[in-house]
PDB file of C-alpha atoms in Angstrom:
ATOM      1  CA  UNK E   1      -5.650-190.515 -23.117  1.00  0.00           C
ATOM      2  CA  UNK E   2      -3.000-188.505 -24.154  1.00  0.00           C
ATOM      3  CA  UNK E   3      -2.476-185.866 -27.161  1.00  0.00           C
ATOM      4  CA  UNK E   4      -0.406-187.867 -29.209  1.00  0.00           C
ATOM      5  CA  UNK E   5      -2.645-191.390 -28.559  1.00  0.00           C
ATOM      6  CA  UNK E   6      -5.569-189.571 -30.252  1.00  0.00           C
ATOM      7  CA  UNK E   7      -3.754-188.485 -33.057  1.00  0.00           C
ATOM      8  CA  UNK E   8      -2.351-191.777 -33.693  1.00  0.00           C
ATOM      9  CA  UNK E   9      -5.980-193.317 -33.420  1.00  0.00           C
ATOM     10  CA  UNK E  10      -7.163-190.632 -36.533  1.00  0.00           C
ATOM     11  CA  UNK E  11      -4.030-191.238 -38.350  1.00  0.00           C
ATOM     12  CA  UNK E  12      -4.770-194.844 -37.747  1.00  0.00           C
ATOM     13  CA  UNK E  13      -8.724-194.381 -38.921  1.00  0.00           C
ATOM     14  CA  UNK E  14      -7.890-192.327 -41.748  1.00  0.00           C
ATOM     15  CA  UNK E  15      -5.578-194.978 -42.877  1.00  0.00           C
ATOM     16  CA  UNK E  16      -7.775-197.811 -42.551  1.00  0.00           C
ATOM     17  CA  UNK E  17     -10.743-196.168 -44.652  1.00  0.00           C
ATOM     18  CA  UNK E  18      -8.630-194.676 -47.208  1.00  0.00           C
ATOM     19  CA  UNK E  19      -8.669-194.133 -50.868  1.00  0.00           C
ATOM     20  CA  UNK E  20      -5.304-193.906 -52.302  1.00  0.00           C
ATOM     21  CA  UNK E  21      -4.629-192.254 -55.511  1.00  0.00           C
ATOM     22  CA  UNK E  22      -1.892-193.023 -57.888  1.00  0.00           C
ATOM     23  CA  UNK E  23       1.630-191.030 -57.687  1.00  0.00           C
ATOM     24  CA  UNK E  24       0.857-187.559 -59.135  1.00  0.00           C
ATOM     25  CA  UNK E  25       1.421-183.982 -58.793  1.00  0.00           C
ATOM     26  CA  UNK E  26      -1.933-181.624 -57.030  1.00  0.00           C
ATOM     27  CA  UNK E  27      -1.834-178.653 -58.592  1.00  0.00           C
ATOM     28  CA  UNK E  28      -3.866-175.954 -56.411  1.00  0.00           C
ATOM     29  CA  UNK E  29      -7.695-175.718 -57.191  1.00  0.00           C
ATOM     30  CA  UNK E  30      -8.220-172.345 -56.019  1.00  0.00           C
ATOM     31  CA  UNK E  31      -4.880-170.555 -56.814  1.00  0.00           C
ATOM     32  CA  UNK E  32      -5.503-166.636 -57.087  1.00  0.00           C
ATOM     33  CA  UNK E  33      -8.725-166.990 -55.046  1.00  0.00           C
ATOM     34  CA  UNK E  34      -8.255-166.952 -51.423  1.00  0.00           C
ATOM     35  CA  UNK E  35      -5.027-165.982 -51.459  1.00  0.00           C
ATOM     36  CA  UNK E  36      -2.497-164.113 -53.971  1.00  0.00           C
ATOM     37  CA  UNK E  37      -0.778-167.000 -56.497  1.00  0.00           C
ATOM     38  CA  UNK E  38       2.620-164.875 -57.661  1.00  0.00           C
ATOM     39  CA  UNK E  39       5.191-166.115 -55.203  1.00  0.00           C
ATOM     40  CA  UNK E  40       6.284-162.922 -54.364  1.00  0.00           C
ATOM     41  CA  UNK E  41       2.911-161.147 -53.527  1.00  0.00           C
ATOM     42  CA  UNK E  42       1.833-164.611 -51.552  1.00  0.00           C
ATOM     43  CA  UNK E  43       5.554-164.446 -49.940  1.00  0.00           C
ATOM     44  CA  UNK E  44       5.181-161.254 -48.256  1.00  0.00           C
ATOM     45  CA  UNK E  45       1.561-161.652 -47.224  1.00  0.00           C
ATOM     46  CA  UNK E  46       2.592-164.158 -45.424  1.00  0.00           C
ATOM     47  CA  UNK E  47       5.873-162.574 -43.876  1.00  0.00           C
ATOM     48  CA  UNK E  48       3.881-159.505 -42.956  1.00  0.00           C
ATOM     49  CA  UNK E  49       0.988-161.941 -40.998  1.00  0.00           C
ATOM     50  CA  UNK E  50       3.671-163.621 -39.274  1.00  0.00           C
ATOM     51  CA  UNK E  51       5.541-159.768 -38.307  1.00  0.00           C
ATOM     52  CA  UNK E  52       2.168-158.503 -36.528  1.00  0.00           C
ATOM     53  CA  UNK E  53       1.752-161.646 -35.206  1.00  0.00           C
ATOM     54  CA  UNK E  54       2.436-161.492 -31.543  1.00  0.00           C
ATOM     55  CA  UNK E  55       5.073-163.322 -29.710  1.00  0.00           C
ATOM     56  CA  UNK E  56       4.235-166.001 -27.540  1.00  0.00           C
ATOM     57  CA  UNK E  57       6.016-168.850 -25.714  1.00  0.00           C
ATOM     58  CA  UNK E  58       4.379-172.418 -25.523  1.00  0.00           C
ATOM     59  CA  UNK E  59       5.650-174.557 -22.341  1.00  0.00           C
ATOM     60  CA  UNK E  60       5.513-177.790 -23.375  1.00  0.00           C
ATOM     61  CA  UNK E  61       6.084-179.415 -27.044  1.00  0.00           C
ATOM     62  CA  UNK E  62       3.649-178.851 -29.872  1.00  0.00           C
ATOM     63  CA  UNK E  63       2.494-181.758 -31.339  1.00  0.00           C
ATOM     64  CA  UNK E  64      -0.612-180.198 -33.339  1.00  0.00           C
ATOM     65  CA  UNK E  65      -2.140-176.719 -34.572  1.00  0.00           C
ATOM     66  CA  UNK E  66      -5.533-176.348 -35.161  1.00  0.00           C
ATOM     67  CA  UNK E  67      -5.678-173.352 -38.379  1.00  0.00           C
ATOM     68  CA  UNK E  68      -8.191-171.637 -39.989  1.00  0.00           C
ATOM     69  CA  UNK E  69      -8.238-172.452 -43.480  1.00  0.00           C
ATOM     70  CA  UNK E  70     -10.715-169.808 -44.946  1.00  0.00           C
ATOM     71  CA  UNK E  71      -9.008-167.230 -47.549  1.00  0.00           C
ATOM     72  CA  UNK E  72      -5.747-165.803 -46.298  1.00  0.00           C
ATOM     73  CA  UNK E  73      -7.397-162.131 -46.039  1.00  0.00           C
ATOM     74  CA  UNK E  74      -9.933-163.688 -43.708  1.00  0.00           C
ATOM     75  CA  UNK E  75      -8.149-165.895 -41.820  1.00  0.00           C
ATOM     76  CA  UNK E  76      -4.307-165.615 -42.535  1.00  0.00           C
ATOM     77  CA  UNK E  77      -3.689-163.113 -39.458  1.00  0.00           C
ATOM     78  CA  UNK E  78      -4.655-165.950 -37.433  1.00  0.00           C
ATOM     79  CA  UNK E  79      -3.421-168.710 -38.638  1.00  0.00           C
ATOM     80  CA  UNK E  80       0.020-166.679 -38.794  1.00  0.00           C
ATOM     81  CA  UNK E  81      -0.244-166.791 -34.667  1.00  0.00           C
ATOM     82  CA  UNK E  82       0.033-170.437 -34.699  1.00  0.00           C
ATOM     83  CA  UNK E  83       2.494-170.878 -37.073  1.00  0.00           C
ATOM     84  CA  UNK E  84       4.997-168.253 -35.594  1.00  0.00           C
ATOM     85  CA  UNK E  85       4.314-170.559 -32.074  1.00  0.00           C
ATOM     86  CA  UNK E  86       6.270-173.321 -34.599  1.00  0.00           C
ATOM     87  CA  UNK E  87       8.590-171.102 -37.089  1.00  0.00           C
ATOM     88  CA  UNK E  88      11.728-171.958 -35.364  1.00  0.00           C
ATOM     89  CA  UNK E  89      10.703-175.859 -34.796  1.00  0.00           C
ATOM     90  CA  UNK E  90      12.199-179.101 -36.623  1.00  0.00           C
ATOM     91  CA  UNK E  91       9.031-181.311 -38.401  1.00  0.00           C
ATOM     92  CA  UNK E  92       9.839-184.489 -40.217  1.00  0.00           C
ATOM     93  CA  UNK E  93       6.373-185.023 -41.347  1.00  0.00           C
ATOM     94  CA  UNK E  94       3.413-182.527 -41.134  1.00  0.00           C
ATOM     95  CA  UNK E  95       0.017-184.178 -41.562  1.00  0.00           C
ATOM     96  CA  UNK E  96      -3.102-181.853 -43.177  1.00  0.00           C
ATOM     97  CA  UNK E  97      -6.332-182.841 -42.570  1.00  0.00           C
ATOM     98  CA  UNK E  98      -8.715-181.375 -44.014  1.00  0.00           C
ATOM     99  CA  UNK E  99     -12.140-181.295 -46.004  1.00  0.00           C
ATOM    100  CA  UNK E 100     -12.871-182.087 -49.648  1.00  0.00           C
ATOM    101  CA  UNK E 101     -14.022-179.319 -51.754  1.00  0.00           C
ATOM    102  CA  UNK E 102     -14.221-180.898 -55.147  1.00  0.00           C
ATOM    103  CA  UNK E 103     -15.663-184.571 -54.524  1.00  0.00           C
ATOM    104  CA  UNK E 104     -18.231-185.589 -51.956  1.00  0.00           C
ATOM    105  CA  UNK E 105     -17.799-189.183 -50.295  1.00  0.00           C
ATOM    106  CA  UNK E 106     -17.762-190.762 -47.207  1.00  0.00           C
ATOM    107  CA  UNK E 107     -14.620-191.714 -45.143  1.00  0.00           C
ATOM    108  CA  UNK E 108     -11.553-190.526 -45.215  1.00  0.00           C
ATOM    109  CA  UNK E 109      -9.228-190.387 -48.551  1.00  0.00           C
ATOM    110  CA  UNK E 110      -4.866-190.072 -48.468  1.00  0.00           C
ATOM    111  CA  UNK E 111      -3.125-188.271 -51.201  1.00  0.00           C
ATOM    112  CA  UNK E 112       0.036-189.775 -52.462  1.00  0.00           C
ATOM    113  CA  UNK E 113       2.903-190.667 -53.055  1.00  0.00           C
ATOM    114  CA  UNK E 114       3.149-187.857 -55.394  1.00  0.00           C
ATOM    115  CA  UNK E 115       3.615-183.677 -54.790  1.00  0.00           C
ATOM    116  CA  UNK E 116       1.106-180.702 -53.870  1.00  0.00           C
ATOM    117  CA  UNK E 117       2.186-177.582 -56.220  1.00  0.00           C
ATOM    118  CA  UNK E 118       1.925-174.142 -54.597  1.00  0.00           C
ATOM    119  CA  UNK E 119       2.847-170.671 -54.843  1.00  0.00           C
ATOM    120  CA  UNK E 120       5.664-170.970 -53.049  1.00  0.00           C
ATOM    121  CA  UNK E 121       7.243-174.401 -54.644  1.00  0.00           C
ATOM    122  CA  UNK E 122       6.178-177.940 -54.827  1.00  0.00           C
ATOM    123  CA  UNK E 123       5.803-180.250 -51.609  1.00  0.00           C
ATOM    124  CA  UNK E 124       6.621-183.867 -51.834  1.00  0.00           C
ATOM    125  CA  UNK E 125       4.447-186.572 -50.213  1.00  0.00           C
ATOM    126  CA  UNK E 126       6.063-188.396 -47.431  1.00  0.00           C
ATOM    127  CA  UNK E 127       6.592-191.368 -48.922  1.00  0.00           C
ATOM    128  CA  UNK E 128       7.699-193.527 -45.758  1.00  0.00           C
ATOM    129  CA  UNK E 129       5.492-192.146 -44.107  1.00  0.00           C
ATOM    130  CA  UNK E 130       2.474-192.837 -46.228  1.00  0.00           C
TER     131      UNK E 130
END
């Protein structure tokens, strides 16, 4: 089975067990915590991660990237390795999966249509896509 047919299969999962939420704007639950929230300070944290980052070259297409997710002065030197693999890359839609840390439940839940606020500027939702 190929990358891209077991992503589609979890998309397709996720979508069938979901809990939609009204259009609204997420506005960071842990801003200042795990990583720095002034744009400027969380800006160049990131731009000096993905500088000592090394370079790499990936044959083929990437279709997904597995990142850490713990805070950024734990885990942000690693997750800038991935990331620089797709810096230069065209995305339509990225998907983030990822665990609840405020409500516990079981399934799956999609956020949208709406916005996710961050540091560096707000993210729409995907609309179509959702």
């Amino acid at each position: 089975m190929s990358k891209k047919t077991i992503f589609l299969i979890l998309v397709t999962w996720c979508v069938l067990i979901i809990n939609c939420f009204a259009g609204s704007v997420k506005w960071p639950d842990f801003g200042d915590q795990f990583y720095p929230s002034p744009r400027g300070k969380l800006s160049a944290m990131i731009d000096t991660f993905l500088e000592n980052a090394p370079s790499a070259q990936h044959p083929g297409e990437i279709f997904l990237l597995i990142s850490p997710h713990a805070g950024y002065g734990y885990s942000g030197q690693v997750a800038a390795f991935g990331y620089k693999l797709i810096k230069e890359k065209q995305y339509r839609t990225v998907i983030i999966i990822g665990t609840s840390h405020r409500k516990l439940f079981n399934g799956a839940a999609l956020y949208g249509p709406g916005a996710f606020v961050t540091s560096l500027g707000q993210v729409e939702v995907d609309n179509e896509f959702l």
